[in-house]
PDB file of C-alpha atoms in Angstrom:
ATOM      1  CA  UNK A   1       0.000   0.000   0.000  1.00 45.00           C
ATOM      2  CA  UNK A   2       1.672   3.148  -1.298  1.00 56.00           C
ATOM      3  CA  UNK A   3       1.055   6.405   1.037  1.00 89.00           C
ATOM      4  CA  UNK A   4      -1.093   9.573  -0.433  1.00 94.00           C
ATOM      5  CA  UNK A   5       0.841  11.943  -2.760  1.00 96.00           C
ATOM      6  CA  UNK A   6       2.916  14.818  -1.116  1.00 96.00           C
ATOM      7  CA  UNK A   7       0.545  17.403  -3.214  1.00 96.00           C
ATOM      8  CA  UNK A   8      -2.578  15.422  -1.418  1.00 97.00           C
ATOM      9  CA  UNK A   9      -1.084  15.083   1.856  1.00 97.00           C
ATOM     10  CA  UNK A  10       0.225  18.869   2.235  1.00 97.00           C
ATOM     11  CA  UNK A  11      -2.829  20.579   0.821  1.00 97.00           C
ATOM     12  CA  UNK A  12      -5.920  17.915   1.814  1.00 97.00           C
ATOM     13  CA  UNK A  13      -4.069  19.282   5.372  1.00 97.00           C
ATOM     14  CA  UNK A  14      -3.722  22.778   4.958  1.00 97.00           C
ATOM     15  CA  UNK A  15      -7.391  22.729   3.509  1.00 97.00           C
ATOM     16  CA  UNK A  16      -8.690  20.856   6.996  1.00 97.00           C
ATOM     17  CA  UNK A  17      -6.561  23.553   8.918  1.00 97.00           C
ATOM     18  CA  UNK A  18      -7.865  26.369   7.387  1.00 97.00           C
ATOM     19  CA  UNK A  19     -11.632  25.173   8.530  1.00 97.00           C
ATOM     20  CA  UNK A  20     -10.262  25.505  11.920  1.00 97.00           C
ATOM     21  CA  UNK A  21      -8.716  28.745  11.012  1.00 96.00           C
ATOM     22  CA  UNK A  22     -11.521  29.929   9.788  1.00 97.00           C
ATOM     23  CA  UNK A  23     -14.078  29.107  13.023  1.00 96.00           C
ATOM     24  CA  UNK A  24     -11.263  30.586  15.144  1.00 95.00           C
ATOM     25  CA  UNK A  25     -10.912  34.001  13.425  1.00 95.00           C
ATOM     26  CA  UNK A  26     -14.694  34.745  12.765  1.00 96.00           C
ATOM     27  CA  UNK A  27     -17.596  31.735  14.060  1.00 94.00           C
ATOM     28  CA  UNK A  28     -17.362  34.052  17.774  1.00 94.00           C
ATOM     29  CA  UNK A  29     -18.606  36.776  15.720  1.00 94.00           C
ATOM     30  CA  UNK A  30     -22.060  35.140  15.714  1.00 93.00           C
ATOM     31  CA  UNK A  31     -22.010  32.215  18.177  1.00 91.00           C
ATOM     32  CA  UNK A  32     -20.566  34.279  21.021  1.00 91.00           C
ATOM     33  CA  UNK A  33     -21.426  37.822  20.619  1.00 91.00           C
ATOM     34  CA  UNK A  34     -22.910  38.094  23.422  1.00 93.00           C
ATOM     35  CA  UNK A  35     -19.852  36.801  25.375  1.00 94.00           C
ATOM     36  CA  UNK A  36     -16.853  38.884  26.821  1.00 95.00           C
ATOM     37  CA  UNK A  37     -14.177  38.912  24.357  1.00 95.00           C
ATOM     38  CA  UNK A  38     -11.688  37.081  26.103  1.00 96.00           C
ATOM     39  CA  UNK A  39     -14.285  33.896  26.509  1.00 96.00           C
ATOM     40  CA  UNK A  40     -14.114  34.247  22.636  1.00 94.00           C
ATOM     41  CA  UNK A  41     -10.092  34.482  22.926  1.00 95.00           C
ATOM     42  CA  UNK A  42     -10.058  31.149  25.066  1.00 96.00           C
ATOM     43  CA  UNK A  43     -12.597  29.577  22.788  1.00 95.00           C
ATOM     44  CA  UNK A  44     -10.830  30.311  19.072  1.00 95.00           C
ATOM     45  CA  UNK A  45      -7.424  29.818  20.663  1.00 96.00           C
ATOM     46  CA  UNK A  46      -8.333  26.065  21.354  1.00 95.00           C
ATOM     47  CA  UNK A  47      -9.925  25.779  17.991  1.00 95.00           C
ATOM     48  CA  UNK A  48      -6.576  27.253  16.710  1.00 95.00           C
ATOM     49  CA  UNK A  49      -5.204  24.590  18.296  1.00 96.00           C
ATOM     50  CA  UNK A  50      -6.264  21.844  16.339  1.00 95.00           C
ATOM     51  CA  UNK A  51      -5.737  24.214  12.847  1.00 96.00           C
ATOM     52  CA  UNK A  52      -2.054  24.310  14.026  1.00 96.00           C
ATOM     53  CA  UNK A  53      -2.131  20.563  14.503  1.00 97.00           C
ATOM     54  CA  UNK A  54      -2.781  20.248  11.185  1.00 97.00           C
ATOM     55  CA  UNK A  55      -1.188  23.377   9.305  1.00 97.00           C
ATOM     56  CA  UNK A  56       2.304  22.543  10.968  1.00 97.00           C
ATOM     57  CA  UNK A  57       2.442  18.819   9.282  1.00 97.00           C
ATOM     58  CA  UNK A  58       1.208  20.165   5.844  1.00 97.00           C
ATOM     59  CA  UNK A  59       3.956  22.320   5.775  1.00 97.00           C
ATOM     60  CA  UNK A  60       6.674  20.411   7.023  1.00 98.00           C
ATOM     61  CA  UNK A  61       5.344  18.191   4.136  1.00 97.00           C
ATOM     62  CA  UNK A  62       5.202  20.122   1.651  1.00 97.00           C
ATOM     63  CA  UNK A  63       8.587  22.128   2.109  1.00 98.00           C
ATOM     64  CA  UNK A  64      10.525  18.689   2.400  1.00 97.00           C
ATOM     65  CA  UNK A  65       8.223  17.231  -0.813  1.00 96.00           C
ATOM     66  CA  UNK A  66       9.723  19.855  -2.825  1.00 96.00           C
ATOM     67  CA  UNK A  67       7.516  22.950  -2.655  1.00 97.00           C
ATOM     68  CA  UNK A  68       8.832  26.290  -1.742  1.00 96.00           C
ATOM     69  CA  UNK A  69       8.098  28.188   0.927  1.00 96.00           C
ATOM     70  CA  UNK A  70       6.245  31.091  -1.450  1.00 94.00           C
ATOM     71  CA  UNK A  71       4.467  28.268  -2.842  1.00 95.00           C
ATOM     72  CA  UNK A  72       3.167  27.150   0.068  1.00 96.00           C
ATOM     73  CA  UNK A  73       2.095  30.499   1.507  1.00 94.00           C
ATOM     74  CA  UNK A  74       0.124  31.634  -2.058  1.00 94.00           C
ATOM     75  CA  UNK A  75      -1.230  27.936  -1.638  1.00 94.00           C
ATOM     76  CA  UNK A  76      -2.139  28.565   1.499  1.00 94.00           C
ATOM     77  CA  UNK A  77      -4.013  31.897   0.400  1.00 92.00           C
ATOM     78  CA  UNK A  78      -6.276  29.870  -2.184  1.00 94.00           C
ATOM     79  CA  UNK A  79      -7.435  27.720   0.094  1.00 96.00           C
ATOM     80  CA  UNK A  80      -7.786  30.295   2.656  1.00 94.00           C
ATOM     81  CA  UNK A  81     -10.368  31.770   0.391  1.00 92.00           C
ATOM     82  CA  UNK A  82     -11.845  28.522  -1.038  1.00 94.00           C
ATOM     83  CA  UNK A  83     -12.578  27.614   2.602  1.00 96.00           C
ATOM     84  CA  UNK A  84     -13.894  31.438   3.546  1.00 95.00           C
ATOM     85  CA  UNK A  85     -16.308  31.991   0.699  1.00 94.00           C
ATOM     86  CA  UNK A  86     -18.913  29.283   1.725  1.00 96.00           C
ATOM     87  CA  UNK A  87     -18.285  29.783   5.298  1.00 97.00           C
ATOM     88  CA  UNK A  88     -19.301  33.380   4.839  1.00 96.00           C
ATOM     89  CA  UNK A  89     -22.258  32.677   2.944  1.00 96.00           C
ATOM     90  CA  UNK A  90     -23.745  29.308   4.465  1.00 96.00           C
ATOM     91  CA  UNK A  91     -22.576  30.062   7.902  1.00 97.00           C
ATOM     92  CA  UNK A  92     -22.476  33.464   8.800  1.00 96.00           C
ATOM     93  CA  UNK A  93     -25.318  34.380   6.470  1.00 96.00           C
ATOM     94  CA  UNK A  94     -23.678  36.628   4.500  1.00 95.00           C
ATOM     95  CA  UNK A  95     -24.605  37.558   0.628  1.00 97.00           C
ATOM     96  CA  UNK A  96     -22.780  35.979  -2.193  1.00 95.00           C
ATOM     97  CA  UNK A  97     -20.799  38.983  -3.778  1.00 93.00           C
ATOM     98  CA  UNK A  98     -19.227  38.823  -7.583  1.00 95.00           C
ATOM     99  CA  UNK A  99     -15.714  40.558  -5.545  1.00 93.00           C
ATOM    100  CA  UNK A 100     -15.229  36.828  -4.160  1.00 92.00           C
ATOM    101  CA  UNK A 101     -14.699  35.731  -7.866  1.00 93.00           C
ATOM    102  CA  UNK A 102     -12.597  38.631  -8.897  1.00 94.00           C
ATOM    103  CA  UNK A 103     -10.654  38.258  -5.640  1.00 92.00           C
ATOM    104  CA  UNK A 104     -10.094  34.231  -6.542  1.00 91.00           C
ATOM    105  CA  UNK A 105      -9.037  35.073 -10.230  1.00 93.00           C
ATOM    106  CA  UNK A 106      -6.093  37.734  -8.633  1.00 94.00           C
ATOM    107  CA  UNK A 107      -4.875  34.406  -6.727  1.00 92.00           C
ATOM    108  CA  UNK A 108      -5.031  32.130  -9.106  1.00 92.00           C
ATOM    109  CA  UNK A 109      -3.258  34.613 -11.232  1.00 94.00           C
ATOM    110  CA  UNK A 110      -0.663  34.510  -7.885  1.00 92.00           C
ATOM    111  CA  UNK A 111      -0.687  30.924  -8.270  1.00 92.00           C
ATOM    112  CA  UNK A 112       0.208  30.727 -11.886  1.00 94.00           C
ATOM    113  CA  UNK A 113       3.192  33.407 -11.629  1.00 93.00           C
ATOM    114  CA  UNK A 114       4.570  31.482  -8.267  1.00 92.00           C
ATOM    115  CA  UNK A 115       4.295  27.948  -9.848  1.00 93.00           C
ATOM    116  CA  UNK A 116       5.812  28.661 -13.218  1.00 90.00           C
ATOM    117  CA  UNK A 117       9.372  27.445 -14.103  1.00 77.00           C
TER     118      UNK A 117
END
């Protein structure tokens, strides 16, 4: 049985870490608004936790499978907003807006120039 791909490994990874990311940064913005802030500080630091759990393998992964550390990091910023989009929409309730897709295009424009030969 041959393990997953490094590409599969470091960015299935850094795609589950950036769900955590995300529920850290912003989920207290609805779920505990009516909490102090530093109830909301304890609460997304342990989610952080587990996003650094994850984020911390993917990139030790990736960086010894042969990806640089700028391809990583625009990588990273892809699925960062991959992962945000529906979260903003299905989760917090917030309207779909056309500046998501022109926002996407500018990375994948990122991606192109920081993956090329």
């Amino acid at each position: 049985m041959s393990a997953l791909p490094v590409s599969l490994q470091t960015f299935g990874l850094l795609a589950l870490s950036n769900v955590f990311m995300t529920f850290a940064w912003y989920a207290h913005l609805r779920d505990l608004s009516a909490k102090p802030w530093w109830v909301a500080a304890l609460v997304s630091w342990g989610i952080a936790l587990a996003e650094y759990m994850l984020q911390v393998p993917a990139n030790r992964i990736g960086y010894a499978g042969g990806y640089s550390l700028a391809q990583l990091k625009i990588s990273q910023e892809v699925i960062t907003l991959a992962v945000f989009v529906p979260f903003s929409i299905y989760y917090m309730g917030q309207p779909f807006k056309w500046d998501y897709v022109w926002a996407g295009l500018c990375l994948m424009g990122a991606v192109y120039f920081i993956f090329r030969s």
